[in-house]
Amino acid sequence: MREGWGYGIELPAVLDLLGLVQDGRADPAQARELLLRAARELYVPFEAYTFEDEGDLEARCRQDPRNCPVCRAHRGWFEGELNAADELWARYSKPEAYPFIAGRSGLHEVACSVVRRAMPQAYARPAGDAYTTELRRYAHSVDPHSGDSDLEYDRGYPHWKAMTAAETRAWTAEHTGPKGGRSYKTCRRCAPTP
């Protein structure tokens, strides 16, 4: 495989295969299927799709989403992101058990208005066509250098972690330096005190 040129294949192997077809020892359809199977087995594991134009990959994905190599390569990662979102939402949905929450802007109480603006009003794990759409959006937007995707900044997904009082105390200890300096802020509105 060569960047920008597709696959490299030995010419003698192709000639041998064509010879089998010519001699009647192999069916042309079988030969074609053999080459297609080899391409499928090499394409995803060797990340050949990374050398293709992103627009072409997205167009192919829209035509046949079940066989998109980019989506297939990112499906496990996407599932991990959904599992994390499910867990965050489950905790956020139980404010009596998890009264504190840590987000990008620091520590808050779950009932804080800042939290309500940052967290989704409702969340449900995507399924069916919505799953395919979200997987495509995620897989085709992942930055290969940072690992960030469009979903990381989507307000439709929970991103902040609700915590118990004990977890919050442990979190603040982890985010406090040896000389007492904090690497987080506490909300001035809700003034959380775990």
PDB file of C-alpha atoms in Angstrom:
ATOM      1  CA  MET A   1       0.000   0.000   0.000  1.00  0.00           C
ATOM      2  CA  ARG A   2       1.401   3.402  -0.958  1.00  0.00           C
ATOM      3  CA  GLU A   3       0.037   6.737   0.188  1.00  0.00           C
ATOM      4  CA  GLY A   4      -2.203   8.223  -2.466  1.00  0.00           C
ATOM      5  CA  TRP A   5      -1.798   5.241  -4.775  1.00  0.00           C
ATOM      6  CA  GLY A   6      -3.963   2.560  -3.175  1.00  0.00           C
ATOM      7  CA  TYR A   7      -2.695  -0.976  -2.909  1.00  0.00           C
ATOM      8  CA  GLY A   8       0.475  -2.426  -4.313  1.00  0.00           C
ATOM      9  CA  ILE A   9      -0.023  -5.976  -5.559  1.00  0.00           C
ATOM     10  CA  GLU A  10       2.479  -8.311  -7.149  1.00  0.00           C
ATOM     11  CA  LEU A  11       1.892  -8.549 -10.870  1.00  0.00           C
ATOM     12  CA  PRO A  12       2.890 -12.266 -11.011  1.00  0.00           C
ATOM     13  CA  ALA A  13       0.122 -13.067  -8.504  1.00  0.00           C
ATOM     14  CA  VAL A  14      -2.459 -11.275 -10.651  1.00  0.00           C
ATOM     15  CA  LEU A  15      -1.175 -13.015 -13.787  1.00  0.00           C
ATOM     16  CA  ASP A  16      -1.377 -16.396 -12.027  1.00  0.00           C
ATOM     17  CA  LEU A  17      -4.964 -15.637 -11.015  1.00  0.00           C
ATOM     18  CA  LEU A  18      -5.867 -14.573 -14.572  1.00  0.00           C
ATOM     19  CA  GLY A  19      -4.178 -17.742 -15.867  1.00  0.00           C
ATOM     20  CA  LEU A  20      -6.413 -19.849 -13.611  1.00  0.00           C
ATOM     21  CA  VAL A  21      -9.440 -18.031 -15.025  1.00  0.00           C
ATOM     22  CA  GLN A  22      -8.224 -18.486 -18.603  1.00  0.00           C
ATOM     23  CA  ASP A  23      -7.594 -22.222 -18.078  1.00  0.00           C
ATOM     24  CA  GLY A  24     -11.081 -22.624 -16.639  1.00  0.00           C
ATOM     25  CA  ARG A  25      -9.782 -23.672 -13.196  1.00  0.00           C
ATOM     26  CA  ALA A  26     -11.228 -20.547 -11.587  1.00  0.00           C
ATOM     27  CA  ASP A  27     -14.432 -18.677 -12.213  1.00  0.00           C
ATOM     28  CA  PRO A  28     -14.060 -14.926 -13.012  1.00  0.00           C
ATOM     29  CA  ALA A  29     -16.553 -14.110 -10.251  1.00  0.00           C
ATOM     30  CA  GLN A  30     -14.506 -16.193  -7.793  1.00  0.00           C
ATOM     31  CA  ALA A  31     -11.319 -14.372  -8.808  1.00  0.00           C
ATOM     32  CA  ARG A  32     -13.018 -11.019  -8.351  1.00  0.00           C
ATOM     33  CA  GLU A  33     -14.365 -12.051  -4.942  1.00  0.00           C
ATOM     34  CA  LEU A  34     -10.899 -13.245  -3.925  1.00  0.00           C
ATOM     35  CA  LEU A  35      -9.379  -9.856  -4.772  1.00  0.00           C
ATOM     36  CA  LEU A  36     -12.213  -7.982  -3.049  1.00  0.00           C
ATOM     37  CA  ARG A  37     -11.835 -10.120   0.087  1.00  0.00           C
ATOM     38  CA  ALA A  38      -8.098  -9.413   0.150  1.00  0.00           C
ATOM     39  CA  ALA A  39      -8.776  -5.682  -0.187  1.00  0.00           C
ATOM     40  CA  ARG A  40     -11.363  -5.763   2.640  1.00  0.00           C
ATOM     41  CA  GLU A  41      -8.987  -7.650   4.924  1.00  0.00           C
ATOM     42  CA  LEU A  42      -6.189  -5.156   4.305  1.00  0.00           C
ATOM     43  CA  TYR A  43      -8.171  -1.920   4.055  1.00  0.00           C
ATOM     44  CA  VAL A  44      -9.252  -1.374   7.681  1.00  0.00           C
ATOM     45  CA  PRO A  45      -6.383  -3.037   9.609  1.00  0.00           C
ATOM     46  CA  PHE A  46      -3.780  -1.081   7.657  1.00  0.00           C
ATOM     47  CA  GLU A  47      -5.902   2.110   7.787  1.00  0.00           C
ATOM     48  CA  ALA A  48      -5.806   2.592   4.029  1.00  0.00           C
ATOM     49  CA  TYR A  49      -8.822   4.902   4.331  1.00  0.00           C
ATOM     50  CA  THR A  50      -6.591   7.508   6.018  1.00  0.00           C
ATOM     51  CA  PHE A  51      -4.984   8.163   2.626  1.00  0.00           C
ATOM     52  CA  GLU A  52      -8.299   8.906   0.914  1.00  0.00           C
ATOM     53  CA  ASP A  53     -10.025  12.252   0.537  1.00  0.00           C
ATOM     54  CA  GLU A  54     -12.345  12.912   3.493  1.00  0.00           C
ATOM     55  CA  GLY A  55     -15.137  14.124   1.199  1.00  0.00           C
ATOM     56  CA  ASP A  56     -15.032  10.858  -0.773  1.00  0.00           C
ATOM     57  CA  LEU A  57     -15.102   8.861   2.461  1.00  0.00           C
ATOM     58  CA  GLU A  58     -18.126  10.771   3.763  1.00  0.00           C
ATOM     59  CA  ALA A  59     -19.958  10.327   0.448  1.00  0.00           C
ATOM     60  CA  ARG A  60     -19.252   6.587   0.535  1.00  0.00           C
ATOM     61  CA  CYS A  61     -20.417   6.486   4.151  1.00  0.00           C
ATOM     62  CA  ARG A  62     -23.749   8.114   3.262  1.00  0.00           C
ATOM     63  CA  GLN A  63     -24.282   5.595   0.446  1.00  0.00           C
ATOM     64  CA  ASP A  64     -23.413   2.506   2.512  1.00  0.00           C
ATOM     65  CA  PRO A  65     -23.110   3.371   6.223  1.00  0.00           C
ATOM     66  CA  ARG A  66     -22.853  -0.263   7.320  1.00  0.00           C
ATOM     67  CA  ASN A  67     -19.610  -0.726   5.380  1.00  0.00           C
ATOM     68  CA  CYS A  68     -17.893   2.592   6.051  1.00  0.00           C
ATOM     69  CA  PRO A  69     -14.274   1.830   7.043  1.00  0.00           C
ATOM     70  CA  VAL A  70     -13.947   5.065   9.037  1.00  0.00           C
ATOM     71  CA  CYS A  71     -17.083   4.336  11.076  1.00  0.00           C
ATOM     72  CA  ARG A  72     -16.025   0.720  11.542  1.00  0.00           C
ATOM     73  CA  ALA A  73     -12.595   1.805  12.788  1.00  0.00           C
ATOM     74  CA  HIS A  74     -14.106   4.294  15.284  1.00  0.00           C
ATOM     75  CA  ARG A  75     -17.124   2.249  16.443  1.00  0.00           C
ATOM     76  CA  GLY A  76     -15.406   0.874  19.578  1.00  0.00           C
ATOM     77  CA  TRP A  77     -14.186   4.323  20.546  1.00  0.00           C
ATOM     78  CA  PHE A  78     -17.663   5.774  19.921  1.00  0.00           C
ATOM     79  CA  GLU A  79     -19.254   3.066  22.075  1.00  0.00           C
ATOM     80  CA  GLY A  80     -16.838   4.006  24.849  1.00  0.00           C
ATOM     81  CA  GLU A  81     -17.898   7.656  24.540  1.00  0.00           C
ATOM     82  CA  LEU A  82     -21.578   6.646  24.725  1.00  0.00           C
ATOM     83  CA  ASN A  83     -20.941   4.419  27.755  1.00  0.00           C
ATOM     84  CA  ALA A  84     -19.238   7.349  29.496  1.00  0.00           C
ATOM     85  CA  ALA A  85     -22.141   9.676  28.579  1.00  0.00           C
ATOM     86  CA  ASP A  86     -24.651   7.110  29.912  1.00  0.00           C
ATOM     87  CA  GLU A  87     -22.780   6.946  33.228  1.00  0.00           C
ATOM     88  CA  LEU A  88     -22.523  10.745  33.495  1.00  0.00           C
ATOM     89  CA  TRP A  89     -26.238  11.107  32.791  1.00  0.00           C
ATOM     90  CA  ALA A  90     -27.183   8.388  35.294  1.00  0.00           C
ATOM     91  CA  ARG A  91     -25.255  10.223  38.026  1.00  0.00           C
ATOM     92  CA  TYR A  92     -26.590  13.647  37.009  1.00  0.00           C
ATOM     93  CA  SER A  93     -30.150  12.278  37.125  1.00  0.00           C
ATOM     94  CA  LYS A  94     -29.755  11.443  40.846  1.00  0.00           C
ATOM     95  CA  PRO A  95     -28.971  14.798  42.486  1.00  0.00           C
ATOM     96  CA  GLU A  96     -29.798  13.488  45.952  1.00  0.00           C
ATOM     97  CA  ALA A  97     -27.012  10.888  45.667  1.00  0.00           C
ATOM     98  CA  TYR A  98     -24.620  13.045  43.612  1.00  0.00           C
ATOM     99  CA  PRO A  99     -25.108  16.661  44.750  1.00  0.00           C
ATOM    100  CA  PHE A 100     -21.840  18.086  43.337  1.00  0.00           C
ATOM    101  CA  ILE A 101     -20.526  18.253  39.797  1.00  0.00           C
ATOM    102  CA  ALA A 102     -17.178  19.064  38.195  1.00  0.00           C
ATOM    103  CA  GLY A 103     -17.040  20.595  34.762  1.00  0.00           C
ATOM    104  CA  ARG A 104     -14.799  22.705  32.576  1.00  0.00           C
ATOM    105  CA  SER A 105     -15.448  25.774  34.676  1.00  0.00           C
ATOM    106  CA  GLY A 106     -14.841  24.184  38.068  1.00  0.00           C
ATOM    107  CA  LEU A 107     -16.902  22.785  40.894  1.00  0.00           C
ATOM    108  CA  HIS A 108     -20.661  23.360  41.310  1.00  0.00           C
ATOM    109  CA  GLU A 109     -23.714  22.017  43.035  1.00  0.00           C
ATOM    110  CA  VAL A 110     -25.854  19.981  40.646  1.00  0.00           C
ATOM    111  CA  ALA A 111     -28.801  22.370  41.036  1.00  0.00           C
ATOM    112  CA  CYS A 112     -26.692  25.395  40.005  1.00  0.00           C
ATOM    113  CA  SER A 113     -28.009  27.435  37.069  1.00  0.00           C
ATOM    114  CA  VAL A 114     -24.576  27.288  35.428  1.00  0.00           C
ATOM    115  CA  VAL A 115     -24.826  23.489  35.403  1.00  0.00           C
ATOM    116  CA  ARG A 116     -28.362  23.538  33.988  1.00  0.00           C
ATOM    117  CA  ARG A 117     -27.145  25.685  31.080  1.00  0.00           C
ATOM    118  CA  ALA A 118     -24.141  23.425  30.398  1.00  0.00           C
ATOM    119  CA  MET A 119     -25.828  20.032  30.722  1.00  0.00           C
ATOM    120  CA  PRO A 120     -28.478  18.770  28.289  1.00  0.00           C
ATOM    121  CA  GLN A 121     -32.156  19.074  29.235  1.00  0.00           C
ATOM    122  CA  ALA A 122     -32.629  15.404  28.332  1.00  0.00           C
ATOM    123  CA  TYR A 123     -30.315  12.674  27.134  1.00  0.00           C
ATOM    124  CA  ALA A 124     -30.919   9.257  25.641  1.00  0.00           C
ATOM    125  CA  ARG A 125     -28.349   7.007  24.029  1.00  0.00           C
ATOM    126  CA  PRO A 126     -28.861   7.197  20.258  1.00  0.00           C
ATOM    127  CA  ALA A 127     -30.360   4.110  18.615  1.00  0.00           C
ATOM    128  CA  GLY A 128     -31.302   3.031  15.097  1.00  0.00           C
ATOM    129  CA  ASP A 129     -30.880   5.733  12.449  1.00  0.00           C
ATOM    130  CA  ALA A 130     -29.913   8.276  15.121  1.00  0.00           C
ATOM    131  CA  TYR A 131     -27.052   5.965  16.168  1.00  0.00           C
ATOM    132  CA  THR A 132     -25.817   5.694  12.570  1.00  0.00           C
ATOM    133  CA  THR A 133     -25.995   9.465  12.134  1.00  0.00           C
ATOM    134  CA  GLU A 134     -24.152  10.149  15.388  1.00  0.00           C
ATOM    135  CA  LEU A 135     -21.525   7.469  14.693  1.00  0.00           C
ATOM    136  CA  ARG A 136     -20.895   9.035  11.268  1.00  0.00           C
ATOM    137  CA  ARG A 137     -20.663  12.522  12.767  1.00  0.00           C
ATOM    138  CA  TYR A 138     -18.288  11.289  15.460  1.00  0.00           C
ATOM    139  CA  ALA A 139     -16.095   9.061  13.266  1.00  0.00           C
ATOM    140  CA  HIS A 140     -15.696  11.619  10.494  1.00  0.00           C
ATOM    141  CA  SER A 141     -14.896  14.498  12.871  1.00  0.00           C
ATOM    142  CA  VAL A 142     -12.276  12.893  15.139  1.00  0.00           C
ATOM    143  CA  ASP A 143      -9.051  14.855  15.060  1.00  0.00           C
ATOM    144  CA  PRO A 144      -6.341  12.204  14.683  1.00  0.00           C
ATOM    145  CA  HIS A 145      -3.861  14.358  16.599  1.00  0.00           C
ATOM    146  CA  SER A 146      -5.927  15.295  19.647  1.00  0.00           C
ATOM    147  CA  GLY A 147      -8.634  12.636  19.668  1.00  0.00           C
ATOM    148  CA  ASP A 148     -11.274  15.386  19.969  1.00  0.00           C
ATOM    149  CA  SER A 149     -14.451  15.172  17.933  1.00  0.00           C
ATOM    150  CA  ASP A 150     -17.523  17.305  17.353  1.00  0.00           C
ATOM    151  CA  LEU A 151     -19.392  15.360  20.055  1.00  0.00           C
ATOM    152  CA  GLU A 152     -17.007  16.580  22.752  1.00  0.00           C
ATOM    153  CA  TYR A 153     -18.511  20.059  22.424  1.00  0.00           C
ATOM    154  CA  ASP A 154     -22.090  19.012  21.699  1.00  0.00           C
ATOM    155  CA  ARG A 155     -24.502  20.193  24.402  1.00  0.00           C
ATOM    156  CA  GLY A 156     -26.743  17.212  23.645  1.00  0.00           C
ATOM    157  CA  TYR A 157     -24.294  14.961  25.515  1.00  0.00           C
ATOM    158  CA  PRO A 158     -23.429  15.146  29.218  1.00  0.00           C
ATOM    159  CA  HIS A 159     -19.777  16.025  29.853  1.00  0.00           C
ATOM    160  CA  TRP A 160     -19.635  16.958  33.529  1.00  0.00           C
ATOM    161  CA  LYS A 161     -19.251  14.394  36.302  1.00  0.00           C
ATOM    162  CA  ALA A 162     -21.686  14.440  39.225  1.00  0.00           C
ATOM    163  CA  MET A 163     -20.132  13.239  42.476  1.00  0.00           C
ATOM    164  CA  THR A 164     -20.992  12.297  46.033  1.00  0.00           C
ATOM    165  CA  ALA A 165     -19.689  14.518  48.837  1.00  0.00           C
ATOM    166  CA  ALA A 166     -16.881  12.017  49.533  1.00  0.00           C
ATOM    167  CA  GLU A 167     -15.923  11.835  45.828  1.00  0.00           C
ATOM    168  CA  THR A 168     -15.964  15.638  45.683  1.00  0.00           C
ATOM    169  CA  ARG A 169     -13.606  15.906  48.657  1.00  0.00           C
ATOM    170  CA  ALA A 170     -11.254  13.396  46.979  1.00  0.00           C
ATOM    171  CA  TRP A 171     -11.551  15.325  43.688  1.00  0.00           C
ATOM    172  CA  THR A 172     -10.677  18.641  45.372  1.00  0.00           C
ATOM    173  CA  ALA A 173      -7.691  16.997  47.107  1.00  0.00           C
ATOM    174  CA  GLU A 174      -6.454  15.672  43.733  1.00  0.00           C
ATOM    175  CA  HIS A 175      -6.816  19.141  42.233  1.00  0.00           C
ATOM    176  CA  THR A 176      -5.021  20.915  45.069  1.00  0.00           C
ATOM    177  CA  GLY A 177      -1.256  21.291  44.972  1.00  0.00           C
ATOM    178  CA  PRO A 178       1.109  20.512  47.862  1.00  0.00           C
ATOM    179  CA  LYS A 179       1.231  24.184  48.884  1.00  0.00           C
ATOM    180  CA  GLY A 180      -2.553  24.554  48.888  1.00  0.00           C
ATOM    181  CA  GLY A 181      -2.944  26.015  45.401  1.00  0.00           C
ATOM    182  CA  ARG A 182      -6.075  24.863  43.599  1.00  0.00           C
ATOM    183  CA  SER A 183      -6.256  23.920  39.934  1.00  0.00           C
ATOM    184  CA  TYR A 184     -10.011  24.444  39.875  1.00  0.00           C
ATOM    185  CA  LYS A 185     -12.518  27.176  40.666  1.00  0.00           C
ATOM    186  CA  THR A 186     -15.592  26.996  42.846  1.00  0.00           C
ATOM    187  CA  CYS A 187     -18.748  28.548  41.524  1.00  0.00           C
ATOM    188  CA  ARG A 188     -19.521  31.953  43.042  1.00  0.00           C
ATOM    189  CA  ARG A 189     -23.264  31.409  42.563  1.00  0.00           C
ATOM    190  CA  CYS A 190     -23.763  28.094  44.318  1.00  0.00           C
ATOM    191  CA  ALA A 191     -20.574  28.112  46.479  1.00  0.00           C
ATOM    192  CA  PRO A 192     -20.343  24.318  46.829  1.00  0.00           C
ATOM    193  CA  THR A 193     -19.158  23.000  50.191  1.00  0.00           C
ATOM    194  CA  PRO A 194     -18.715  19.224  50.158  1.00  0.00           C
TER     195      PRO A 194
END
